[in-house]
Amino acid sequence: MSALLTSPVPTSSVPIGSRARRFLALAVLMLPVLLISVDNTILSFALPSITRALDPNATTQLWIVDAYPLVLAGLLVVMGSVGDRIGRRRILVIGATGFAVFSVAAAFATDAWMLVAARIAMGVFGAMLMPATLSIIRNVFTDARERRMALAVWSTMFAAGNALGPLLGGTLLAHFHWGSVFLVAVPILVLMLVGVPFCVPESRDPAPGPVDVLSMLLSLGTLAPIAWAIKSVVHPDERGLALAMLAVGIVCGIAFVRRQLRSRTPMLDLRLFRTRAFTGSVLMNLAAMFSLTGFLFFIAQHLQLVAGLDPFMSGVVLVPGSVLTIVAGLAVVPIVTRVAPRWVVAVALLFSAAAYAMVALLGHDATIVALAVAFALLGIGIGASETVTNDLIIATAPADKAGAASALSETAYEIGAVLGTAVLGTILATAYRTHVVVPDGLSGSAHTAAQETLGGAVSAAADLGGSAGQALLESARAAFDSGVTVTSGVAAIVMVITAVGALVMLPRRADGAPRRSVHESASGHTES
C-alpha cells in the first residue's frame, strides 16, 4: 500500500512540518476517538445501577441505551459534510464542548427521560467528533506510509475502546456513583480542547458549494429510522411501527440518492461507491463491528449472570483481547505492504469466525479461559481488518471530501453495532425462550421477565428462593448458553461469508493502489 492515492492532494490538505508534530496532533485526535468508542459499550455495565436509581419502565430503559447510537448513526454523514464546509477543527471543538456539557447533564440526571434527552444531545455532538478526526488525519498525513500508521492507531483505538468499555465501567461502578461512567468524558475532552488549537491545523473543502439543507434532512431521515427499525423489529409489540419506520428510511434513502446523483455539488459523492475497494471496505467495517458488538452482547451476560463474576472481573477477562486488538492493528501495517489487502482482511475476518466457531463448538463446556481466548482471536481479527479497510476508505476518497467519506466509515461502524446487537441478540433471545423452563409459582410480571431474559430469570429466581428458584436459575443459564451456541454458529458462518466478500471486493495488489483515481472509476470502471 505504498501509494494509496493516485490523484494529487488538493489545497485543503495541510501537512504539519515535522513528523513529531504530526503524531502529536494524532495523539490529541485519539482522545475523542477513544472516548466515543468506550461510550458505545460502557453503558451496558451501568444499566442495572441506573435502573435501580431512576426506575425507568421497559420502553424508557430501551431508549436510555439506544438514543445515543441512533442519533449518532443518523447524523454522521450530515456532520461530516458540515465539517468539510465550516472547518474540521472548528466542528471538532464544537463537538467536544457540547459532548462534555451533556455528559455532565447525563451524570446528574434526576429522572429517566432527562437521561434520555442528555443521551440524544450526546449523540448530536458525538456525530461531530468522529468524522472530523478521520478527515483531519487524511489531510494532515499526506505521506501514504505515515497515513497508514495513523489510521492503524485510529482503528485500534476505536476497536479497543469498545472492548475496554466494560472494564472501565466495571471499575468505576465498583467505587463510584453510576454517573461516573458519563463524567469520565469531561477530563478527556478538556485535555483535547486545550491541545487542539496548538496541535491540529484547520482544513475544509475549498469549494463546498451551497448548503443543501434538504439533503441533510433526507440523510437523517434515511439513517435514523432504519437504525431504529433494526433495533425495534425484534420486539413483537413494536414490529409494526418498526416496519413503518423502515419504509420511511427506504423512501428517504431513495430520494437522497436521486438528489445526490443530480446535484453538481452533492453533499455525499456517491461515485465513491463505484470504486470496488471503497464499497468493500465500508462493508468490511460494518462486518467487523457486527462481530465485535454481537460477541460483547452475550459474553458480558455470560460472565456476570452465568459464571458469577462481578463487573470488574468480567472486564478483566476481556483485557487480553483488547490488548491484542491494538497489537494486531499496528502489526498489520508492515504486512500489508507485502500482502494484498484482500488476503489480509480475509484472514483477519477468519480470526473473528474462528472465535465464534470456538464458542459454538464448546457450547456449555466453554470456560472463562476459553472465552478469553475466543475474545483474543476476535480482537486480532478486528484490529487487523479495520486498519486496512479504513486506510482504503480514506485513501480512495478525494481529500476535499474526506469528511463525508469518513462519515460513511463511521456510519458503517454504527450500523454494524446496531446489527450485531439486534440480529445476534434476536437469535439468542429466541433460543433462550425456546429452552428455558419457568415454574408456575411466579407472578405474571416475574414469569414474563424470566421467560424473556436471563437477567429477568436471575432476579425471579432470587425472589422465588428454595429448590424452585435454583431450578429456574439452572434452567435459565442452560437455556442462555444454548442460545449462545446457536448464535455463535450463525455468526461464524456470517464472518466466513464476509471473508469471501473481502477476497472478491478488495484490492489484489500488495500496494493496494487503485489503478485509476476515484473519478476515473466513477466514469464507469472499477479497479481490478
PDB file of C-alpha atoms in Angstrom, residues 249-484:
ATOM      1  CA  GLY A 249     -35.996   5.250   5.788  1.00  0.00           C
ATOM      2  CA  ILE A 250     -36.043   3.488   2.423  1.00  0.00           C
ATOM      3  CA  VAL A 251     -38.156   6.213   0.810  1.00  0.00           C
ATOM      4  CA  CYS A 252     -35.898   8.951   2.191  1.00  0.00           C
ATOM      5  CA  GLY A 253     -32.854   6.967   1.090  1.00  0.00           C
ATOM      6  CA  ILE A 254     -34.092   6.708  -2.487  1.00  0.00           C
ATOM      7  CA  ALA A 255     -34.821  10.437  -2.529  1.00  0.00           C
ATOM      8  CA  PHE A 256     -31.380  11.174  -1.070  1.00  0.00           C
ATOM      9  CA  VAL A 257     -29.595   9.079  -3.686  1.00  0.00           C
ATOM     10  CA  ARG A 258     -31.532  10.673  -6.548  1.00  0.00           C
ATOM     11  CA  ARG A 259     -30.773  14.149  -5.259  1.00  0.00           C
ATOM     12  CA  GLN A 260     -27.049  13.440  -4.848  1.00  0.00           C
ATOM     13  CA  LEU A 261     -26.739  11.978  -8.338  1.00  0.00           C
ATOM     14  CA  ARG A 262     -28.437  15.007  -9.888  1.00  0.00           C
ATOM     15  CA  SER A 263     -26.548  17.658  -7.911  1.00  0.00           C
ATOM     16  CA  ARG A 264     -23.473  19.394  -9.314  1.00  0.00           C
ATOM     17  CA  THR A 265     -22.103  19.746  -5.774  1.00  0.00           C
ATOM     18  CA  PRO A 266     -23.508  16.759  -3.867  1.00  0.00           C
ATOM     19  CA  MET A 267     -23.265  16.575  -0.096  1.00  0.00           C
ATOM     20  CA  LEU A 268     -22.098  12.981  -0.494  1.00  0.00           C
ATOM     21  CA  ASP A 269     -20.283  11.942  -3.653  1.00  0.00           C
ATOM     22  CA  LEU A 270     -21.951   8.598  -4.374  1.00  0.00           C
ATOM     23  CA  ARG A 271     -19.460   7.985  -7.181  1.00  0.00           C
ATOM     24  CA  LEU A 272     -17.194   6.716  -4.407  1.00  0.00           C
ATOM     25  CA  PHE A 273     -19.288   3.551  -4.313  1.00  0.00           C
ATOM     26  CA  ARG A 274     -18.369   2.796  -7.907  1.00  0.00           C
ATOM     27  CA  THR A 275     -14.885   2.056  -6.621  1.00  0.00           C
ATOM     28  CA  ARG A 276     -14.868  -1.556  -5.516  1.00  0.00           C
ATOM     29  CA  ALA A 277     -12.248  -1.039  -2.827  1.00  0.00           C
ATOM     30  CA  PHE A 278     -14.243   1.769  -1.205  1.00  0.00           C
ATOM     31  CA  THR A 279     -17.525  -0.150  -1.184  1.00  0.00           C
ATOM     32  CA  GLY A 280     -15.889  -3.351   0.014  1.00  0.00           C
ATOM     33  CA  SER A 281     -14.032  -1.550   2.798  1.00  0.00           C
ATOM     34  CA  VAL A 282     -17.208   0.082   4.073  1.00  0.00           C
ATOM     35  CA  LEU A 283     -18.941  -3.312   4.154  1.00  0.00           C
ATOM     36  CA  MET A 284     -15.977  -4.926   5.914  1.00  0.00           C
ATOM     37  CA  ASN A 285     -16.054  -2.190   8.580  1.00  0.00           C
ATOM     38  CA  LEU A 286     -19.719  -2.928   9.150  1.00  0.00           C
ATOM     39  CA  ALA A 287     -18.980  -6.646   9.455  1.00  0.00           C
ATOM     40  CA  ALA A 288     -16.147  -6.057  11.940  1.00  0.00           C
ATOM     41  CA  MET A 289     -18.374  -4.045  14.274  1.00  0.00           C
ATOM     42  CA  PHE A 290     -21.165  -6.590  13.809  1.00  0.00           C
ATOM     43  CA  SER A 291     -18.896  -9.315  15.113  1.00  0.00           C
ATOM     44  CA  LEU A 292     -17.474  -7.238  17.994  1.00  0.00           C
ATOM     45  CA  THR A 293     -20.741  -5.924  19.427  1.00  0.00           C
ATOM     46  CA  GLY A 294     -22.502  -9.242  18.958  1.00  0.00           C
ATOM     47  CA  PHE A 295     -19.776 -11.021  20.924  1.00  0.00           C
ATOM     48  CA  LEU A 296     -19.759  -8.401  23.689  1.00  0.00           C
ATOM     49  CA  PHE A 297     -23.548  -8.641  23.950  1.00  0.00           C
ATOM     50  CA  PHE A 298     -23.522 -12.241  25.132  1.00  0.00           C
ATOM     51  CA  ILE A 299     -20.121 -12.516  26.791  1.00  0.00           C
ATOM     52  CA  ALA A 300     -20.925  -9.713  29.257  1.00  0.00           C
ATOM     53  CA  GLN A 301     -24.098 -11.525  30.331  1.00  0.00           C
ATOM     54  CA  HIS A 302     -22.437 -14.937  30.497  1.00  0.00           C
ATOM     55  CA  LEU A 303     -19.552 -13.725  32.635  1.00  0.00           C
ATOM     56  CA  GLN A 304     -21.794 -11.945  35.138  1.00  0.00           C
ATOM     57  CA  LEU A 305     -25.018 -13.960  35.182  1.00  0.00           C
ATOM     58  CA  VAL A 306     -23.759 -17.475  34.372  1.00  0.00           C
ATOM     59  CA  ALA A 307     -20.151 -17.525  35.592  1.00  0.00           C
ATOM     60  CA  GLY A 308     -20.976 -15.224  38.522  1.00  0.00           C
ATOM     61  CA  LEU A 309     -18.189 -12.670  38.045  1.00  0.00           C
ATOM     62  CA  ASP A 310     -18.635  -9.059  39.151  1.00  0.00           C
ATOM     63  CA  PRO A 311     -18.454  -6.268  36.513  1.00  0.00           C
ATOM     64  CA  PHE A 312     -14.795  -5.530  37.207  1.00  0.00           C
ATOM     65  CA  MET A 313     -13.597  -9.124  36.887  1.00  0.00           C
ATOM     66  CA  SER A 314     -15.752  -9.567  33.801  1.00  0.00           C
ATOM     67  CA  GLY A 315     -13.899  -6.645  32.260  1.00  0.00           C
ATOM     68  CA  VAL A 316     -10.544  -8.152  33.257  1.00  0.00           C
ATOM     69  CA  VAL A 317     -11.363 -11.265  31.220  1.00  0.00           C
ATOM     70  CA  LEU A 318     -11.572  -9.044  28.132  1.00  0.00           C
ATOM     71  CA  VAL A 319      -8.231  -7.289  28.673  1.00  0.00           C
ATOM     72  CA  PRO A 320      -6.054  -9.744  26.636  1.00  0.00           C
ATOM     73  CA  GLY A 321      -8.366  -9.388  23.642  1.00  0.00           C
ATOM     74  CA  SER A 322      -8.336  -5.603  23.963  1.00  0.00           C
ATOM     75  CA  VAL A 323      -4.545  -5.536  24.039  1.00  0.00           C
ATOM     76  CA  LEU A 324      -4.288  -7.849  21.035  1.00  0.00           C
ATOM     77  CA  THR A 325      -6.698  -5.599  19.127  1.00  0.00           C
ATOM     78  CA  ILE A 326      -4.173  -2.783  19.430  1.00  0.00           C
ATOM     79  CA  VAL A 327      -1.195  -5.014  18.679  1.00  0.00           C
ATOM     80  CA  ALA A 328      -2.798  -6.535  15.579  1.00  0.00           C
ATOM     81  CA  GLY A 329      -3.834  -3.139  14.251  1.00  0.00           C
ATOM     82  CA  LEU A 330      -0.272  -1.867  14.412  1.00  0.00           C
ATOM     83  CA  ALA A 331       1.427  -5.119  13.384  1.00  0.00           C
ATOM     84  CA  VAL A 332      -0.571  -5.345  10.154  1.00  0.00           C
ATOM     85  CA  VAL A 333       0.942  -2.105   8.793  1.00  0.00           C
ATOM     86  CA  PRO A 334       4.225  -3.637   7.506  1.00  0.00           C
ATOM     87  CA  ILE A 335       2.424  -6.831   6.468  1.00  0.00           C
ATOM     88  CA  VAL A 336       0.044  -5.034   4.133  1.00  0.00           C
ATOM     89  CA  THR A 337       2.940  -3.570   2.157  1.00  0.00           C
ATOM     90  CA  ARG A 338       3.832  -7.121   1.077  1.00  0.00           C
ATOM     91  CA  VAL A 339       0.487  -8.925   1.101  1.00  0.00           C
ATOM     92  CA  ALA A 340      -2.582  -7.905  -0.894  1.00  0.00           C
ATOM     93  CA  PRO A 341      -5.250  -6.143   1.212  1.00  0.00           C
ATOM     94  CA  ARG A 342      -7.883  -8.694   0.220  1.00  0.00           C
ATOM     95  CA  TRP A 343      -5.871 -11.520   1.786  1.00  0.00           C
ATOM     96  CA  VAL A 344      -5.030  -9.554   4.928  1.00  0.00           C
ATOM     97  CA  VAL A 345      -8.666  -8.602   5.583  1.00  0.00           C
ATOM     98  CA  ALA A 346      -9.987 -12.058   4.656  1.00  0.00           C
ATOM     99  CA  VAL A 347      -7.617 -13.812   7.057  1.00  0.00           C
ATOM    100  CA  ALA A 348      -8.414 -11.251   9.767  1.00  0.00           C
ATOM    101  CA  LEU A 349     -12.136 -11.883   9.381  1.00  0.00           C
ATOM    102  CA  LEU A 350     -11.485 -15.612   9.594  1.00  0.00           C
ATOM    103  CA  PHE A 351      -9.935 -14.987  13.027  1.00  0.00           C
ATOM    104  CA  SER A 352     -13.284 -13.497  14.034  1.00  0.00           C
ATOM    105  CA  ALA A 353     -15.049 -16.512  12.534  1.00  0.00           C
ATOM    106  CA  ALA A 354     -12.739 -18.816  14.498  1.00  0.00           C
ATOM    107  CA  ALA A 355     -13.636 -17.010  17.729  1.00  0.00           C
ATOM    108  CA  TYR A 356     -17.330 -17.634  17.201  1.00  0.00           C
ATOM    109  CA  ALA A 357     -16.733 -21.194  15.999  1.00  0.00           C
ATOM    110  CA  MET A 358     -14.755 -21.923  19.150  1.00  0.00           C
ATOM    111  CA  VAL A 359     -17.637 -20.778  21.360  1.00  0.00           C
ATOM    112  CA  ALA A 360     -20.172 -22.704  19.262  1.00  0.00           C
ATOM    113  CA  LEU A 361     -18.181 -25.947  19.411  1.00  0.00           C
ATOM    114  CA  LEU A 362     -17.509 -25.746  23.153  1.00  0.00           C
ATOM    115  CA  GLY A 363     -21.141 -24.904  23.932  1.00  0.00           C
ATOM    116  CA  HIS A 364     -21.968 -25.429  27.623  1.00  0.00           C
ATOM    117  CA  ASP A 365     -18.375 -26.505  28.290  1.00  0.00           C
ATOM    118  CA  ALA A 366     -16.933 -23.073  27.464  1.00  0.00           C
ATOM    119  CA  THR A 367     -14.820 -21.956  30.426  1.00  0.00           C
ATOM    120  CA  ILE A 368     -13.832 -18.396  31.328  1.00  0.00           C
ATOM    121  CA  VAL A 369     -10.352 -19.068  29.931  1.00  0.00           C
ATOM    122  CA  ALA A 370     -11.834 -20.364  26.676  1.00  0.00           C
ATOM    123  CA  LEU A 371     -13.996 -17.249  26.339  1.00  0.00           C
ATOM    124  CA  ALA A 372     -10.954 -15.055  26.959  1.00  0.00           C
ATOM    125  CA  VAL A 373      -9.061 -16.904  24.223  1.00  0.00           C
ATOM    126  CA  ALA A 374     -12.021 -16.559  21.862  1.00  0.00           C
ATOM    127  CA  PHE A 375     -12.209 -12.819  22.511  1.00  0.00           C
ATOM    128  CA  ALA A 376      -8.469 -12.580  21.887  1.00  0.00           C
ATOM    129  CA  LEU A 377      -8.940 -14.215  18.463  1.00  0.00           C
ATOM    130  CA  LEU A 378     -11.758 -11.789  17.762  1.00  0.00           C
ATOM    131  CA  GLY A 379      -9.578  -8.851  18.814  1.00  0.00           C
ATOM    132  CA  ILE A 380      -6.821  -9.880  16.411  1.00  0.00           C
ATOM    133  CA  GLY A 381      -9.301 -10.021  13.564  1.00  0.00           C
ATOM    134  CA  ILE A 382     -10.938  -6.679  14.386  1.00  0.00           C
ATOM    135  CA  GLY A 383      -7.659  -4.801  14.837  1.00  0.00           C
ATOM    136  CA  ALA A 384      -6.087  -6.059  11.611  1.00  0.00           C
ATOM    137  CA  SER A 385      -9.125  -5.712   9.352  1.00  0.00           C
ATOM    138  CA  GLU A 386     -10.127  -2.221  10.455  1.00  0.00           C
ATOM    139  CA  THR A 387      -6.646  -0.814   9.938  1.00  0.00           C
ATOM    140  CA  VAL A 388      -6.603  -1.910   6.312  1.00  0.00           C
ATOM    141  CA  THR A 389     -10.197  -1.025   5.456  1.00  0.00           C
ATOM    142  CA  ASN A 390     -10.008   2.446   6.999  1.00  0.00           C
ATOM    143  CA  ASP A 391      -6.822   3.103   5.033  1.00  0.00           C
ATOM    144  CA  LEU A 392      -8.602   2.126   1.817  1.00  0.00           C
ATOM    145  CA  ILE A 393     -11.702   4.198   2.591  1.00  0.00           C
ATOM    146  CA  ILE A 394      -9.763   7.381   3.290  1.00  0.00           C
ATOM    147  CA  ALA A 395      -7.193   6.898   0.533  1.00  0.00           C
ATOM    148  CA  THR A 396      -9.698   6.278  -2.249  1.00  0.00           C
ATOM    149  CA  ALA A 397     -11.680   9.430  -1.431  1.00  0.00           C
ATOM    150  CA  PRO A 398     -10.567  12.905  -2.587  1.00  0.00           C
ATOM    151  CA  ALA A 399      -9.034  14.876   0.289  1.00  0.00           C
ATOM    152  CA  ASP A 400     -11.553  17.711  -0.088  1.00  0.00           C
ATOM    153  CA  LYS A 401     -14.381  15.187   0.527  1.00  0.00           C
ATOM    154  CA  ALA A 402     -12.632  13.454   3.414  1.00  0.00           C
ATOM    155  CA  GLY A 403     -15.289  14.417   5.960  1.00  0.00           C
ATOM    156  CA  ALA A 404     -18.143  12.855   4.012  1.00  0.00           C
ATOM    157  CA  ALA A 405     -16.113   9.718   3.235  1.00  0.00           C
ATOM    158  CA  SER A 406     -15.062   9.436   6.880  1.00  0.00           C
ATOM    159  CA  ALA A 407     -18.688   9.779   7.895  1.00  0.00           C
ATOM    160  CA  LEU A 408     -19.583   6.806   5.703  1.00  0.00           C
ATOM    161  CA  SER A 409     -16.959   4.742   7.504  1.00  0.00           C
ATOM    162  CA  GLU A 410     -18.359   5.858  10.876  1.00  0.00           C
ATOM    163  CA  THR A 411     -21.911   5.150   9.764  1.00  0.00           C
ATOM    164  CA  ALA A 412     -20.860   1.619   8.807  1.00  0.00           C
ATOM    165  CA  TYR A 413     -19.438   1.201  12.317  1.00  0.00           C
ATOM    166  CA  GLU A 414     -22.651   2.347  13.980  1.00  0.00           C
ATOM    167  CA  ILE A 415     -24.976   0.343  11.721  1.00  0.00           C
ATOM    168  CA  GLY A 416     -22.725  -2.686  12.265  1.00  0.00           C
ATOM    169  CA  ALA A 417     -23.018  -2.179  16.027  1.00  0.00           C
ATOM    170  CA  VAL A 418     -26.809  -1.923  15.782  1.00  0.00           C
ATOM    171  CA  LEU A 419     -26.986  -5.040  13.602  1.00  0.00           C
ATOM    172  CA  GLY A 420     -24.641  -7.023  15.842  1.00  0.00           C
ATOM    173  CA  THR A 421     -26.866  -6.486  18.867  1.00  0.00           C
ATOM    174  CA  ALA A 422     -30.186  -6.684  17.041  1.00  0.00           C
ATOM    175  CA  VAL A 423     -29.571  -9.696  14.785  1.00  0.00           C
ATOM    176  CA  LEU A 424     -27.467 -11.845  17.080  1.00  0.00           C
ATOM    177  CA  GLY A 425     -29.445 -10.674  20.110  1.00  0.00           C
ATOM    178  CA  THR A 426     -32.688 -11.758  18.458  1.00  0.00           C
ATOM    179  CA  ILE A 427     -31.310 -15.222  17.684  1.00  0.00           C
ATOM    180  CA  LEU A 428     -30.059 -15.547  21.266  1.00  0.00           C
ATOM    181  CA  ALA A 429     -33.361 -14.368  22.779  1.00  0.00           C
ATOM    182  CA  THR A 430     -35.393 -16.725  20.602  1.00  0.00           C
ATOM    183  CA  ALA A 431     -33.258 -19.726  21.532  1.00  0.00           C
ATOM    184  CA  TYR A 432     -33.405 -18.750  25.206  1.00  0.00           C
ATOM    185  CA  ARG A 433     -37.212 -18.521  25.219  1.00  0.00           C
ATOM    186  CA  THR A 434     -37.432 -21.893  23.495  1.00  0.00           C
ATOM    187  CA  HIS A 435     -35.333 -23.729  26.086  1.00  0.00           C
ATOM    188  CA  VAL A 436     -35.990 -22.041  29.452  1.00  0.00           C
ATOM    189  CA  VAL A 437     -38.416 -23.743  31.841  1.00  0.00           C
ATOM    190  CA  VAL A 438     -40.228 -21.276  34.139  1.00  0.00           C
ATOM    191  CA  PRO A 439     -42.092 -22.673  37.186  1.00  0.00           C
ATOM    192  CA  ASP A 440     -45.752 -21.830  37.796  1.00  0.00           C
ATOM    193  CA  GLY A 441     -45.160 -20.238  41.194  1.00  0.00           C
ATOM    194  CA  LEU A 442     -44.134 -16.854  39.776  1.00  0.00           C
ATOM    195  CA  SER A 443     -46.361 -13.805  39.397  1.00  0.00           C
ATOM    196  CA  GLY A 444     -47.344 -12.676  35.910  1.00  0.00           C
ATOM    197  CA  SER A 445     -44.678  -9.958  35.578  1.00  0.00           C
ATOM    198  CA  ALA A 446     -41.923 -12.098  37.111  1.00  0.00           C
ATOM    199  CA  HIS A 447     -42.918 -15.052  34.936  1.00  0.00           C
ATOM    200  CA  THR A 448     -42.740 -12.868  31.810  1.00  0.00           C
ATOM    201  CA  ALA A 449     -39.367 -11.399  32.824  1.00  0.00           C
ATOM    202  CA  ALA A 450     -37.899 -14.862  33.467  1.00  0.00           C
ATOM    203  CA  GLN A 451     -39.248 -16.084  30.138  1.00  0.00           C
ATOM    204  CA  GLU A 452     -37.754 -13.149  28.206  1.00  0.00           C
ATOM    205  CA  THR A 453     -34.206 -12.621  29.522  1.00  0.00           C
ATOM    206  CA  LEU A 454     -31.527 -14.254  31.622  1.00  0.00           C
ATOM    207  CA  GLY A 455     -31.372 -11.166  33.834  1.00  0.00           C
ATOM    208  CA  GLY A 456     -35.112 -11.437  34.499  1.00  0.00           C
ATOM    209  CA  ALA A 457     -34.720 -15.112  35.375  1.00  0.00           C
ATOM    210  CA  VAL A 458     -31.881 -14.403  37.812  1.00  0.00           C
ATOM    211  CA  SER A 459     -33.995 -11.792  39.616  1.00  0.00           C
ATOM    212  CA  ALA A 460     -37.045 -14.061  39.636  1.00  0.00           C
ATOM    213  CA  ALA A 461     -35.014 -16.991  40.963  1.00  0.00           C
ATOM    214  CA  ALA A 462     -33.740 -14.844  43.840  1.00  0.00           C
ATOM    215  CA  ASP A 463     -37.310 -13.834  44.743  1.00  0.00           C
ATOM    216  CA  LEU A 464     -38.602 -17.393  44.411  1.00  0.00           C
ATOM    217  CA  GLY A 465     -35.859 -18.994  46.503  1.00  0.00           C
ATOM    218  CA  GLY A 466     -35.568 -22.606  47.549  1.00  0.00           C
ATOM    219  CA  SER A 467     -35.286 -25.534  45.183  1.00  0.00           C
ATOM    220  CA  ALA A 468     -37.720 -23.958  42.720  1.00  0.00           C
ATOM    221  CA  GLY A 469     -35.549 -20.845  42.470  1.00  0.00           C
ATOM    222  CA  GLN A 470     -32.431 -22.934  41.990  1.00  0.00           C
ATOM    223  CA  ALA A 471     -34.119 -24.996  39.303  1.00  0.00           C
ATOM    224  CA  LEU A 472     -35.178 -21.831  37.452  1.00  0.00           C
ATOM    225  CA  LEU A 473     -31.655 -20.435  37.688  1.00  0.00           C
ATOM    226  CA  GLU A 474     -30.088 -23.612  36.311  1.00  0.00           C
ATOM    227  CA  SER A 475     -32.651 -23.820  33.503  1.00  0.00           C
ATOM    228  CA  ALA A 476     -32.155 -20.175  32.552  1.00  0.00           C
ATOM    229  CA  ARG A 477     -28.373 -20.450  32.474  1.00  0.00           C
ATOM    230  CA  ALA A 478     -28.524 -23.626  30.385  1.00  0.00           C
ATOM    231  CA  ALA A 479     -31.040 -22.024  28.023  1.00  0.00           C
ATOM    232  CA  PHE A 480     -28.868 -18.932  27.673  1.00  0.00           C
ATOM    233  CA  ASP A 481     -25.779 -20.967  26.836  1.00  0.00           C
ATOM    234  CA  SER A 482     -27.801 -22.971  24.313  1.00  0.00           C
ATOM    235  CA  GLY A 483     -28.714 -19.678  22.681  1.00  0.00           C
ATOM    236  CA  VAL A 484     -25.083 -18.586  22.715  1.00  0.00           C
TER     237      VAL A 484
END
